[in-house]
C-alpha cells in the first residue's frame, strides 16, 4: 500500500493512501503524553493495544447505528478510516466526577453525576485546549447550531451504548473525549479514537484506574491497565 504521511500527532500518524482519495490510514504510536505534551514517554506495545481497543469500540458503535470513520483494522497498529475534516471541538462527556471536574469545580472524585455533563474544548494545542461555550463555537465558525445539536445527540447515544457495554465487563465509564468530523457528503461522523488514552475507565468493584491516569500521575503500570481493558472487552 503506497502511503504518504500527512500528519503526526501525539498519539497517532495519519497517512493518505495512493489511489484512495476518501480513505486515510491511522497508525497508533507508542508515545504517551500528558498535560498538553509536557510529560512524555515511549511505551512498547501501547499502539497495538489502543488500535485493538479502539477497533472493538468502533465496531460495537457501528453495529448499534452510530456513524463513525472506522472502516477496517488492517494490522496490529493500523486502521483504515474515512477521511473527514475534523471539527476543532473536543467533546467531553462525564458520568462520574474526576479530573478537571474535581480540580476546577471542587467535586469529590467518584461522585456520580445526576445526568451526563457534556463539555466543549477548543482543539488547539497552541491555546492549550481551553474549555469554551457554544457561543464561542458559533462565533469562531467551528460548527453551526444544527451541527452541534447532532454532535450532542450522538455523544449522549455513544455514552449510553458504551456505558451499558462496559458495565457488563465490570468497567465504569467515568468520562471520555470524542472528536467528530465531516465526511465528503457533509455528514457528521465520529472520528479519532476511543481508547484508555481518551477515556477514564475504573474497575466497577474497586474503582482501580484502568486508563492513562496511571501514566499522568504515576499510579501504576499503563500497559497492564490497557491489557486488562482489552481482555475484558474482548470477552
Ligand atoms: P493530536 O496530537 O492532535 O491529538 P493524534 O496523535 O491524536 O493528534 O493524531 C490524530 C489526528 O488526526 C488528530 O488531530 C485527529 O483530529 C485527526 N483525525 C482523526 N481521525 C481523522 C479522520 N478520519 N480524518 C482526518 N483526520 C483525522
Ligand atoms: Mg489526539
Short mmCIF file of N, CA and C in Angstrom, two decimals, residues 53-232:
data_model
loop_
_atom_site.label_atom_id
_atom_site.label_comp_id
_atom_site.label_asym_id
_atom_site.label_seq_id
_atom_site.Cartn_x
_atom_site.Cartn_y
_atom_site.Cartn_z
N UNK A 53 -8.22 -1.87 20.97
CA UNK A 53 -9.32 -1.42 21.82
C UNK A 53 -10.25 -0.49 21.03
N UNK A 54 -9.66 0.45 20.32
CA UNK A 54 -10.45 1.40 19.53
C UNK A 54 -11.27 0.68 18.45
N UNK A 55 -10.69 -0.31 17.80
CA UNK A 55 -11.40 -1.05 16.76
C UNK A 55 -12.63 -1.75 17.34
N UNK A 56 -12.47 -2.35 18.52
CA UNK A 56 -13.60 -3.04 19.16
C UNK A 56 -14.72 -2.05 19.47
N UNK A 57 -14.36 -0.90 20.04
CA UNK A 57 -15.40 0.10 20.36
C UNK A 57 -16.08 0.62 19.10
N UNK A 58 -15.30 0.92 18.05
CA UNK A 58 -15.91 1.42 16.82
C UNK A 58 -16.86 0.37 16.22
N UNK A 59 -16.43 -0.88 16.16
CA UNK A 59 -17.29 -1.94 15.61
C UNK A 59 -18.60 -2.05 16.40
N UNK A 60 -18.48 -1.98 17.71
CA UNK A 60 -19.67 -2.05 18.57
C UNK A 60 -20.61 -0.88 18.29
N UNK A 61 -20.05 0.33 18.20
CA UNK A 61 -20.90 1.51 17.96
C UNK A 61 -21.55 1.44 16.58
N UNK A 62 -20.79 1.03 15.57
CA UNK A 62 -21.34 0.93 14.21
C UNK A 62 -22.49 -0.07 14.19
N UNK A 63 -22.31 -1.20 14.87
CA UNK A 63 -23.37 -2.21 14.87
C UNK A 63 -24.61 -1.71 15.62
N UNK A 64 -24.46 -0.62 16.36
CA UNK A 64 -25.60 -0.01 17.04
C UNK A 64 -26.03 1.31 16.38
N UNK A 65 -25.66 1.49 15.13
CA UNK A 65 -26.21 2.59 14.34
C UNK A 65 -25.49 3.93 14.44
N UNK A 66 -24.32 3.97 15.10
CA UNK A 66 -23.59 5.24 15.20
C UNK A 66 -22.69 5.41 13.95
N UNK A 67 -22.78 6.54 13.27
CA UNK A 67 -21.89 6.77 12.13
C UNK A 67 -20.47 7.10 12.59
N UNK A 68 -19.50 6.32 12.14
CA UNK A 68 -18.11 6.58 12.55
C UNK A 68 -17.19 6.51 11.32
N UNK A 69 -15.95 6.94 11.52
CA UNK A 69 -14.98 6.92 10.41
C UNK A 69 -14.33 5.55 10.24
N UNK A 70 -14.58 4.62 11.16
CA UNK A 70 -13.86 3.34 11.14
C UNK A 70 -14.27 2.47 9.96
N UNK A 71 -13.28 1.96 9.23
CA UNK A 71 -13.55 1.05 8.12
C UNK A 71 -13.04 -0.35 8.42
N UNK A 72 -11.77 -0.46 8.81
CA UNK A 72 -11.18 -1.79 8.97
C UNK A 72 -9.86 -1.72 9.73
N UNK A 73 -9.65 -2.67 10.64
CA UNK A 73 -8.34 -2.81 11.28
C UNK A 73 -7.48 -3.62 10.32
N UNK A 74 -6.36 -3.06 9.86
CA UNK A 74 -5.58 -3.76 8.82
C UNK A 74 -4.26 -4.34 9.32
N UNK A 75 -3.86 -3.98 10.53
CA UNK A 75 -2.67 -4.62 11.13
C UNK A 75 -2.76 -4.37 12.63
N UNK A 76 -1.76 -4.85 13.35
CA UNK A 76 -1.77 -4.69 14.80
C UNK A 76 -1.94 -3.23 15.22
N UNK A 77 -1.26 -2.31 14.52
CA UNK A 77 -1.30 -0.91 14.98
C UNK A 77 -1.86 0.07 13.94
N UNK A 78 -2.60 -0.46 12.95
CA UNK A 78 -3.15 0.43 11.91
C UNK A 78 -4.62 0.10 11.61
N UNK A 79 -5.38 1.17 11.34
CA UNK A 79 -6.76 1.00 10.87
C UNK A 79 -7.00 1.92 9.67
N UNK A 80 -7.91 1.51 8.80
CA UNK A 80 -8.35 2.39 7.72
C UNK A 80 -9.57 3.14 8.22
N UNK A 81 -9.61 4.44 7.90
CA UNK A 81 -10.74 5.27 8.32
C UNK A 81 -11.19 6.13 7.15
N UNK A 82 -12.45 6.59 7.24
CA UNK A 82 -12.93 7.55 6.24
C UNK A 82 -12.25 8.89 6.50
N UNK A 83 -11.83 9.51 5.43
CA UNK A 83 -11.25 10.85 5.54
C UNK A 83 -12.35 11.83 5.93
N UNK A 84 -12.09 12.62 6.96
CA UNK A 84 -13.06 13.66 7.31
C UNK A 84 -12.32 14.98 7.54
N UNK A 85 -13.07 16.06 7.55
CA UNK A 85 -12.45 17.28 8.05
C UNK A 85 -12.89 17.42 9.50
N UNK A 86 -11.88 17.37 10.37
CA UNK A 86 -12.12 17.32 11.81
C UNK A 86 -12.62 18.67 12.32
N UNK A 87 -13.68 18.64 13.11
CA UNK A 87 -14.16 19.86 13.75
C UNK A 87 -13.23 20.16 14.92
N UNK A 88 -12.86 21.40 15.07
CA UNK A 88 -11.85 21.76 16.09
C UNK A 88 -12.49 21.87 17.48
N UNK A 89 -13.29 20.87 17.79
CA UNK A 89 -14.00 20.84 19.07
C UNK A 89 -13.74 19.48 19.71
N UNK A 90 -13.21 19.47 20.92
CA UNK A 90 -13.10 18.22 21.67
C UNK A 90 -14.33 18.14 22.57
N UNK A 91 -15.06 17.05 22.40
CA UNK A 91 -16.32 16.89 23.13
C UNK A 91 -16.06 15.93 24.29
N UNK A 92 -16.25 16.43 25.50
CA UNK A 92 -16.03 15.59 26.69
C UNK A 92 -17.39 15.28 27.31
N UNK A 93 -17.58 14.01 27.64
CA UNK A 93 -18.83 13.60 28.30
C UNK A 93 -18.46 12.93 29.61
N UNK A 94 -19.14 13.34 30.68
CA UNK A 94 -18.78 12.86 32.02
C UNK A 94 -19.97 12.21 32.72
N UNK A 95 -19.71 11.09 33.38
CA UNK A 95 -20.73 10.41 34.19
C UNK A 95 -20.42 10.45 35.68
N UNK A 96 -19.12 10.49 35.99
CA UNK A 96 -18.64 10.44 37.38
C UNK A 96 -17.57 11.53 37.51
N UNK A 97 -17.55 12.21 38.65
CA UNK A 97 -16.58 13.31 38.81
C UNK A 97 -15.15 12.81 38.90
N UNK A 98 -14.28 13.39 38.08
CA UNK A 98 -12.85 13.09 38.10
C UNK A 98 -12.13 14.21 37.35
N UNK A 99 -10.83 14.21 37.41
CA UNK A 99 -10.02 15.13 36.61
C UNK A 99 -10.38 16.59 36.85
N UNK A 100 -10.63 17.32 35.75
CA UNK A 100 -10.82 18.77 35.90
C UNK A 100 -12.13 19.13 36.60
N UNK A 101 -13.07 18.20 36.67
CA UNK A 101 -14.30 18.48 37.43
C UNK A 101 -13.96 18.63 38.92
N UNK A 102 -12.99 17.85 39.37
CA UNK A 102 -12.53 17.92 40.76
C UNK A 102 -11.67 19.17 40.95
N UNK A 103 -10.73 19.38 40.00
CA UNK A 103 -9.78 20.48 40.13
C UNK A 103 -10.46 21.84 40.00
N UNK A 104 -11.39 21.94 39.02
CA UNK A 104 -11.95 23.23 38.67
C UNK A 104 -13.15 23.61 39.53
N UNK A 105 -13.99 22.61 39.85
CA UNK A 105 -15.28 22.94 40.50
C UNK A 105 -15.43 22.34 41.89
N UNK A 106 -14.42 21.59 42.35
CA UNK A 106 -14.46 21.07 43.70
C UNK A 106 -15.35 19.85 43.93
N UNK A 107 -15.74 19.18 42.84
CA UNK A 107 -16.47 17.92 43.01
C UNK A 107 -15.58 16.91 43.76
N UNK A 108 -16.20 16.04 44.53
CA UNK A 108 -15.46 14.95 45.17
C UNK A 108 -15.26 13.86 44.13
N UNK A 109 -14.02 13.44 43.93
CA UNK A 109 -13.76 12.40 42.93
C UNK A 109 -14.60 11.16 43.20
N UNK A 110 -15.22 10.64 42.15
CA UNK A 110 -16.02 9.44 42.29
C UNK A 110 -17.51 9.70 42.45
N UNK A 111 -17.90 10.98 42.64
CA UNK A 111 -19.32 11.31 42.77
C UNK A 111 -20.05 11.04 41.46
N UNK A 112 -21.13 10.28 41.54
CA UNK A 112 -21.95 10.02 40.36
C UNK A 112 -22.73 11.28 40.01
N UNK A 113 -22.67 11.71 38.77
CA UNK A 113 -23.40 12.91 38.35
C UNK A 113 -24.87 12.56 38.15
N UNK A 114 -25.76 13.53 38.40
CA UNK A 114 -27.20 13.26 38.26
C UNK A 114 -27.52 12.91 36.82
N UNK A 115 -26.91 13.66 35.89
CA UNK A 115 -27.02 13.29 34.48
C UNK A 115 -25.70 13.61 33.78
N UNK A 116 -25.47 13.01 32.61
CA UNK A 116 -24.18 13.25 31.96
C UNK A 116 -23.94 14.73 31.68
N UNK A 117 -22.72 15.17 31.89
CA UNK A 117 -22.32 16.55 31.56
C UNK A 117 -21.52 16.50 30.26
N UNK A 118 -21.91 17.34 29.29
CA UNK A 118 -21.12 17.48 28.07
C UNK A 118 -20.38 18.81 28.13
N UNK A 119 -19.08 18.78 27.84
CA UNK A 119 -18.27 20.00 27.79
C UNK A 119 -17.60 20.09 26.43
N UNK A 120 -17.32 21.31 26.01
CA UNK A 120 -16.60 21.52 24.75
C UNK A 120 -15.26 22.19 25.05
N UNK A 121 -14.23 21.70 24.41
CA UNK A 121 -12.90 22.31 24.50
C UNK A 121 -12.44 22.66 23.08
N UNK A 122 -11.79 23.82 22.98
CA UNK A 122 -11.27 24.26 21.69
C UNK A 122 -10.03 23.42 21.36
N UNK A 123 -10.12 22.62 20.26
CA UNK A 123 -9.00 21.76 19.87
C UNK A 123 -7.89 22.62 19.28
N UNK A 124 -7.02 23.13 20.14
CA UNK A 124 -5.92 24.00 19.72
C UNK A 124 -4.76 23.82 20.69
N UNK A 125 -3.72 23.09 20.25
CA UNK A 125 -2.56 22.86 21.10
C UNK A 125 -1.92 24.19 21.53
N UNK A 126 -1.88 25.16 20.60
CA UNK A 126 -1.24 26.46 20.92
C UNK A 126 -1.95 27.16 22.07
N UNK A 127 -3.27 27.05 22.09
CA UNK A 127 -4.04 27.73 23.14
C UNK A 127 -4.25 26.83 24.36
N UNK A 128 -3.76 25.59 24.31
CA UNK A 128 -3.90 24.69 25.45
C UNK A 128 -5.30 24.12 25.61
N UNK A 129 -6.02 23.92 24.50
CA UNK A 129 -7.35 23.29 24.52
C UNK A 129 -8.29 23.87 25.57
N UNK A 130 -8.57 25.19 25.52
CA UNK A 130 -9.41 25.76 26.59
C UNK A 130 -10.87 25.31 26.52
N UNK A 131 -11.48 25.18 27.70
CA UNK A 131 -12.93 24.96 27.81
C UNK A 131 -13.63 26.16 27.18
N UNK A 132 -14.65 25.91 26.35
CA UNK A 132 -15.41 27.04 25.80
C UNK A 132 -16.88 26.71 25.66
N UNK A 133 -17.67 27.73 25.29
CA UNK A 133 -19.13 27.55 25.25
C UNK A 133 -19.62 27.48 23.81
N UNK A 134 -20.89 27.17 23.66
CA UNK A 134 -21.49 27.10 22.32
C UNK A 134 -21.37 28.45 21.61
N UNK A 135 -21.52 29.54 22.36
CA UNK A 135 -21.43 30.88 21.75
C UNK A 135 -20.05 31.07 21.11
N UNK A 136 -19.00 30.61 21.79
CA UNK A 136 -17.65 30.71 21.22
C UNK A 136 -17.53 29.88 19.94
N UNK A 137 -18.15 28.70 19.97
CA UNK A 137 -18.08 27.80 18.82
C UNK A 137 -18.71 28.45 17.59
N UNK A 138 -19.88 29.08 17.79
CA UNK A 138 -20.55 29.74 16.65
C UNK A 138 -19.75 30.96 16.19
N UNK A 139 -19.26 31.73 17.16
CA UNK A 139 -18.51 32.95 16.83
C UNK A 139 -17.23 32.59 16.06
N UNK A 140 -16.60 31.49 16.44
CA UNK A 140 -15.37 31.06 15.74
C UNK A 140 -15.68 30.32 14.44
N UNK A 141 -16.97 30.04 14.20
CA UNK A 141 -17.36 29.37 12.96
C UNK A 141 -16.92 27.91 12.90
N UNK A 142 -16.83 27.26 14.07
CA UNK A 142 -16.34 25.87 14.11
C UNK A 142 -17.45 24.87 13.79
N UNK A 143 -18.70 25.24 14.06
CA UNK A 143 -19.86 24.38 13.77
C UNK A 143 -21.10 25.26 13.81
N UNK A 144 -22.15 24.79 13.13
CA UNK A 144 -23.42 25.52 13.20
C UNK A 144 -24.24 24.95 14.36
N UNK A 145 -25.34 25.64 14.67
CA UNK A 145 -26.19 25.17 15.76
C UNK A 145 -26.74 23.78 15.47
N UNK A 146 -27.14 23.53 14.22
CA UNK A 146 -27.73 22.21 13.94
C UNK A 146 -26.63 21.14 13.96
N UNK A 147 -25.42 21.49 13.54
CA UNK A 147 -24.31 20.51 13.65
C UNK A 147 -24.00 20.19 15.11
N UNK A 148 -24.01 21.22 15.95
CA UNK A 148 -23.71 20.99 17.37
C UNK A 148 -24.82 20.17 18.04
N UNK A 149 -26.06 20.38 17.58
CA UNK A 149 -27.15 19.56 18.12
C UNK A 149 -26.95 18.09 17.76
N UNK A 150 -26.52 17.83 16.52
CA UNK A 150 -26.24 16.45 16.12
C UNK A 150 -25.11 15.87 16.98
N UNK A 151 -24.08 16.68 17.20
CA UNK A 151 -22.93 16.22 18.00
C UNK A 151 -23.36 15.87 19.43
N UNK A 152 -24.20 16.73 20.01
CA UNK A 152 -24.64 16.46 21.39
C UNK A 152 -25.51 15.19 21.46
N UNK A 153 -26.39 15.06 20.47
CA UNK A 153 -27.26 13.88 20.42
C UNK A 153 -26.43 12.60 20.24
N UNK A 154 -25.46 12.64 19.31
CA UNK A 154 -24.60 11.47 19.09
C UNK A 154 -23.79 11.15 20.34
N UNK A 155 -23.28 12.19 21.00
CA UNK A 155 -22.44 11.99 22.19
C UNK A 155 -23.24 11.27 23.29
N UNK A 156 -24.49 11.69 23.51
CA UNK A 156 -25.30 11.06 24.55
C UNK A 156 -25.63 9.61 24.19
N UNK A 157 -25.89 9.36 22.89
CA UNK A 157 -26.14 7.98 22.45
C UNK A 157 -24.91 7.11 22.65
N UNK A 158 -23.76 7.64 22.25
CA UNK A 158 -22.49 6.90 22.40
C UNK A 158 -22.23 6.62 23.87
N UNK A 159 -22.49 7.61 24.71
CA UNK A 159 -22.29 7.44 26.15
C UNK A 159 -23.12 6.29 26.68
N UNK A 160 -24.39 6.27 26.32
CA UNK A 160 -25.30 5.21 26.80
C UNK A 160 -24.83 3.84 26.31
N UNK A 161 -24.49 3.78 25.02
CA UNK A 161 -24.06 2.49 24.45
C UNK A 161 -22.78 2.00 25.13
N UNK A 162 -21.80 2.87 25.27
CA UNK A 162 -20.52 2.46 25.86
C UNK A 162 -20.69 2.10 27.34
N UNK A 163 -21.48 2.90 28.07
CA UNK A 163 -21.69 2.64 29.49
C UNK A 163 -22.32 1.26 29.70
N UNK A 164 -23.36 0.98 28.90
CA UNK A 164 -24.08 -0.30 29.03
C UNK A 164 -23.16 -1.48 28.69
N UNK A 165 -22.37 -1.31 27.63
CA UNK A 165 -21.43 -2.36 27.21
C UNK A 165 -20.38 -2.60 28.30
N UNK A 166 -19.81 -1.50 28.81
CA UNK A 166 -18.68 -1.62 29.72
C UNK A 166 -19.08 -2.15 31.09
N UNK A 167 -20.28 -1.80 31.56
CA UNK A 167 -20.64 -2.24 32.90
C UNK A 167 -20.79 -3.76 32.94
N UNK A 168 -21.16 -4.34 31.79
CA UNK A 168 -21.20 -5.81 31.72
C UNK A 168 -19.81 -6.43 31.85
N UNK A 169 -18.80 -5.64 31.55
CA UNK A 169 -17.39 -6.08 31.67
C UNK A 169 -16.79 -5.61 32.99
N UNK A 170 -17.67 -5.15 33.90
CA UNK A 170 -17.24 -4.66 35.21
C UNK A 170 -16.33 -3.45 35.12
N UNK A 171 -16.64 -2.58 34.15
CA UNK A 171 -15.88 -1.34 33.98
C UNK A 171 -16.85 -0.17 34.06
N UNK A 172 -16.47 0.84 34.87
CA UNK A 172 -17.25 2.08 34.92
C UNK A 172 -16.68 3.06 33.90
N UNK A 173 -17.56 3.64 33.08
CA UNK A 173 -17.15 4.69 32.15
C UNK A 173 -17.29 6.02 32.89
N UNK A 174 -16.15 6.54 33.36
CA UNK A 174 -16.16 7.77 34.18
C UNK A 174 -16.36 8.99 33.29
N UNK A 175 -15.52 9.11 32.26
CA UNK A 175 -15.66 10.20 31.29
C UNK A 175 -14.86 9.84 30.03
N UNK A 176 -15.06 10.61 28.97
CA UNK A 176 -14.34 10.35 27.72
C UNK A 176 -14.38 11.57 26.81
N UNK A 177 -13.45 11.58 25.85
CA UNK A 177 -13.33 12.69 24.89
C UNK A 177 -13.57 12.15 23.48
N UNK A 178 -14.41 12.85 22.74
CA UNK A 178 -14.67 12.46 21.35
C UNK A 178 -14.28 13.58 20.40
N UNK A 179 -13.95 13.17 19.16
CA UNK A 179 -13.77 14.14 18.08
C UNK A 179 -14.69 13.73 16.94
N UNK A 180 -15.33 14.73 16.34
CA UNK A 180 -16.20 14.47 15.20
C UNK A 180 -15.63 15.16 13.97
N UNK A 181 -16.01 14.62 12.80
CA UNK A 181 -15.57 15.23 11.55
C UNK A 181 -16.71 15.21 10.55
N UNK A 182 -16.49 15.95 9.45
CA UNK A 182 -17.47 15.96 8.37
C UNK A 182 -16.92 15.15 7.21
N UNK A 183 -17.69 14.17 6.73
CA UNK A 183 -17.23 13.35 5.61
C UNK A 183 -17.52 14.06 4.28
N UNK A 184 -17.23 13.36 3.17
CA UNK A 184 -17.33 14.00 1.85
C UNK A 184 -18.77 14.43 1.54
N UNK A 185 -19.75 13.79 2.21
CA UNK A 185 -21.15 14.17 1.96
C UNK A 185 -21.63 15.25 2.94
N UNK A 186 -20.73 15.68 3.81
CA UNK A 186 -21.10 16.71 4.79
C UNK A 186 -21.75 16.15 6.04
N UNK A 187 -21.76 14.81 6.14
CA UNK A 187 -22.37 14.19 7.32
C UNK A 187 -21.37 14.24 8.49
N UNK A 188 -21.92 14.49 9.69
CA UNK A 188 -21.09 14.50 10.90
C UNK A 188 -20.93 13.07 11.39
N UNK A 189 -19.68 12.62 11.50
CA UNK A 189 -19.44 11.26 11.98
C UNK A 189 -18.38 11.27 13.08
N UNK A 190 -18.40 10.24 13.90
CA UNK A 190 -17.42 10.10 14.98
C UNK A 190 -16.06 9.73 14.36
N UNK A 191 -14.99 10.40 14.79
CA UNK A 191 -13.65 10.12 14.25
C UNK A 191 -12.66 9.85 15.38
N UNK A 192 -11.39 9.96 15.07
CA UNK A 192 -10.28 9.84 16.03
C UNK A 192 -10.23 8.44 16.66
N UNK A 193 -10.24 8.35 17.98
CA UNK A 193 -10.05 7.07 18.67
C UNK A 193 -10.92 6.99 19.91
N UNK A 194 -11.14 5.78 20.38
CA UNK A 194 -11.78 5.56 21.69
C UNK A 194 -10.90 4.56 22.42
N UNK A 195 -10.13 5.04 23.37
CA UNK A 195 -9.13 4.18 24.00
C UNK A 195 -8.91 4.61 25.44
N UNK A 196 -8.10 3.88 26.19
CA UNK A 196 -7.82 4.32 27.57
C UNK A 196 -6.98 5.61 27.62
N UNK A 197 -6.51 6.08 26.44
CA UNK A 197 -5.87 7.41 26.38
C UNK A 197 -6.92 8.51 26.47
N UNK A 198 -8.13 8.22 25.96
CA UNK A 198 -9.13 9.27 25.80
C UNK A 198 -10.38 9.04 26.66
N UNK A 199 -10.37 7.95 27.43
CA UNK A 199 -11.49 7.66 28.34
C UNK A 199 -10.93 7.42 29.73
N UNK A 200 -11.74 7.69 30.75
CA UNK A 200 -11.41 7.20 32.09
C UNK A 200 -12.24 5.95 32.34
N UNK A 201 -11.55 4.86 32.62
CA UNK A 201 -12.18 3.58 32.94
C UNK A 201 -11.78 3.18 34.36
N UNK A 202 -12.76 2.85 35.19
CA UNK A 202 -12.45 2.36 36.54
C UNK A 202 -13.04 0.96 36.70
N UNK A 203 -12.32 0.13 37.41
CA UNK A 203 -12.87 -1.18 37.76
C UNK A 203 -14.15 -0.96 38.58
N UNK A 204 -15.21 -1.70 38.21
CA UNK A 204 -16.52 -1.44 38.83
C UNK A 204 -16.55 -1.81 40.31
N UNK A 205 -15.73 -2.75 40.74
CA UNK A 205 -15.76 -3.16 42.15
C UNK A 205 -14.82 -2.34 43.02
N UNK A 206 -13.63 -2.05 42.49
CA UNK A 206 -12.60 -1.43 43.35
C UNK A 206 -12.32 0.03 43.00
N UNK A 207 -12.87 0.53 41.89
CA UNK A 207 -12.55 1.87 41.36
C UNK A 207 -11.08 2.01 40.94
N UNK A 208 -10.38 0.89 40.79
CA UNK A 208 -8.99 0.95 40.30
C UNK A 208 -8.98 1.57 38.91
N UNK A 209 -8.05 2.49 38.68
CA UNK A 209 -7.98 3.19 37.40
C UNK A 209 -7.31 2.32 36.34
N UNK A 210 -8.01 2.17 35.22
CA UNK A 210 -7.53 1.31 34.14
C UNK A 210 -7.35 2.15 32.87
N UNK A 211 -6.68 3.28 32.99
CA UNK A 211 -6.58 4.23 31.87
C UNK A 211 -5.30 5.05 31.99
N UNK A 212 -5.23 6.12 31.21
CA UNK A 212 -3.99 6.91 31.13
C UNK A 212 -3.66 7.65 32.42
N UNK A 213 -4.60 7.76 33.36
CA UNK A 213 -4.26 8.37 34.65
C UNK A 213 -3.09 7.63 35.32
N UNK A 214 -2.92 6.34 35.00
CA UNK A 214 -1.77 5.60 35.53
C UNK A 214 -0.45 6.24 35.11
N UNK A 215 -0.44 6.74 33.86
CA UNK A 215 0.75 7.43 33.34
C UNK A 215 0.81 8.87 33.84
N UNK A 216 -0.34 9.59 33.74
CA UNK A 216 -0.37 11.01 34.14
C UNK A 216 0.16 11.20 35.56
N UNK A 217 -0.27 10.35 36.48
CA UNK A 217 0.01 10.56 37.90
C UNK A 217 0.88 9.45 38.49
N UNK A 218 1.55 8.68 37.61
CA UNK A 218 2.44 7.59 38.06
C UNK A 218 1.77 6.69 39.09
N UNK A 219 0.55 6.28 38.78
CA UNK A 219 -0.20 5.46 39.74
C UNK A 219 0.11 3.98 39.60
N UNK A 220 0.44 3.57 38.39
CA UNK A 220 0.70 2.15 38.17
C UNK A 220 1.13 1.93 36.73
N UNK A 221 1.21 0.67 36.34
CA UNK A 221 1.71 0.31 35.02
C UNK A 221 0.64 0.53 33.96
N UNK A 222 0.96 1.38 32.98
CA UNK A 222 -0.01 1.68 31.92
C UNK A 222 -0.33 0.44 31.10
N UNK A 223 0.70 -0.29 30.70
CA UNK A 223 0.48 -1.45 29.83
C UNK A 223 -0.44 -2.47 30.49
N UNK A 224 -0.21 -2.75 31.76
CA UNK A 224 -1.06 -3.72 32.47
C UNK A 224 -2.52 -3.28 32.46
N UNK A 225 -2.75 -1.99 32.68
CA UNK A 225 -4.12 -1.47 32.71
C UNK A 225 -4.77 -1.60 31.33
N UNK A 226 -4.03 -1.27 30.27
CA UNK A 226 -4.60 -1.32 28.92
C UNK A 226 -4.86 -2.77 28.51
N UNK A 227 -3.98 -3.69 28.90
CA UNK A 227 -4.20 -5.12 28.61
C UNK A 227 -5.46 -5.60 29.31
N UNK A 228 -5.65 -5.14 30.54
CA UNK A 228 -6.84 -5.51 31.32
C UNK A 228 -8.12 -5.05 30.59
N UNK A 229 -8.10 -3.82 30.10
CA UNK A 229 -9.25 -3.31 29.34
C UNK A 229 -9.48 -4.16 28.09
N UNK A 230 -8.42 -4.40 27.33
CA UNK A 230 -8.56 -5.19 26.09
C UNK A 230 -9.13 -6.57 26.40
N UNK A 231 -8.59 -7.22 27.42
CA UNK A 231 -9.07 -8.57 27.75
C UNK A 231 -10.54 -8.56 28.15
N UNK A 232 -10.93 -7.58 28.95
CA UNK A 232 -12.32 -7.57 29.40
C UNK A 232 -13.29 -7.29 28.25
#
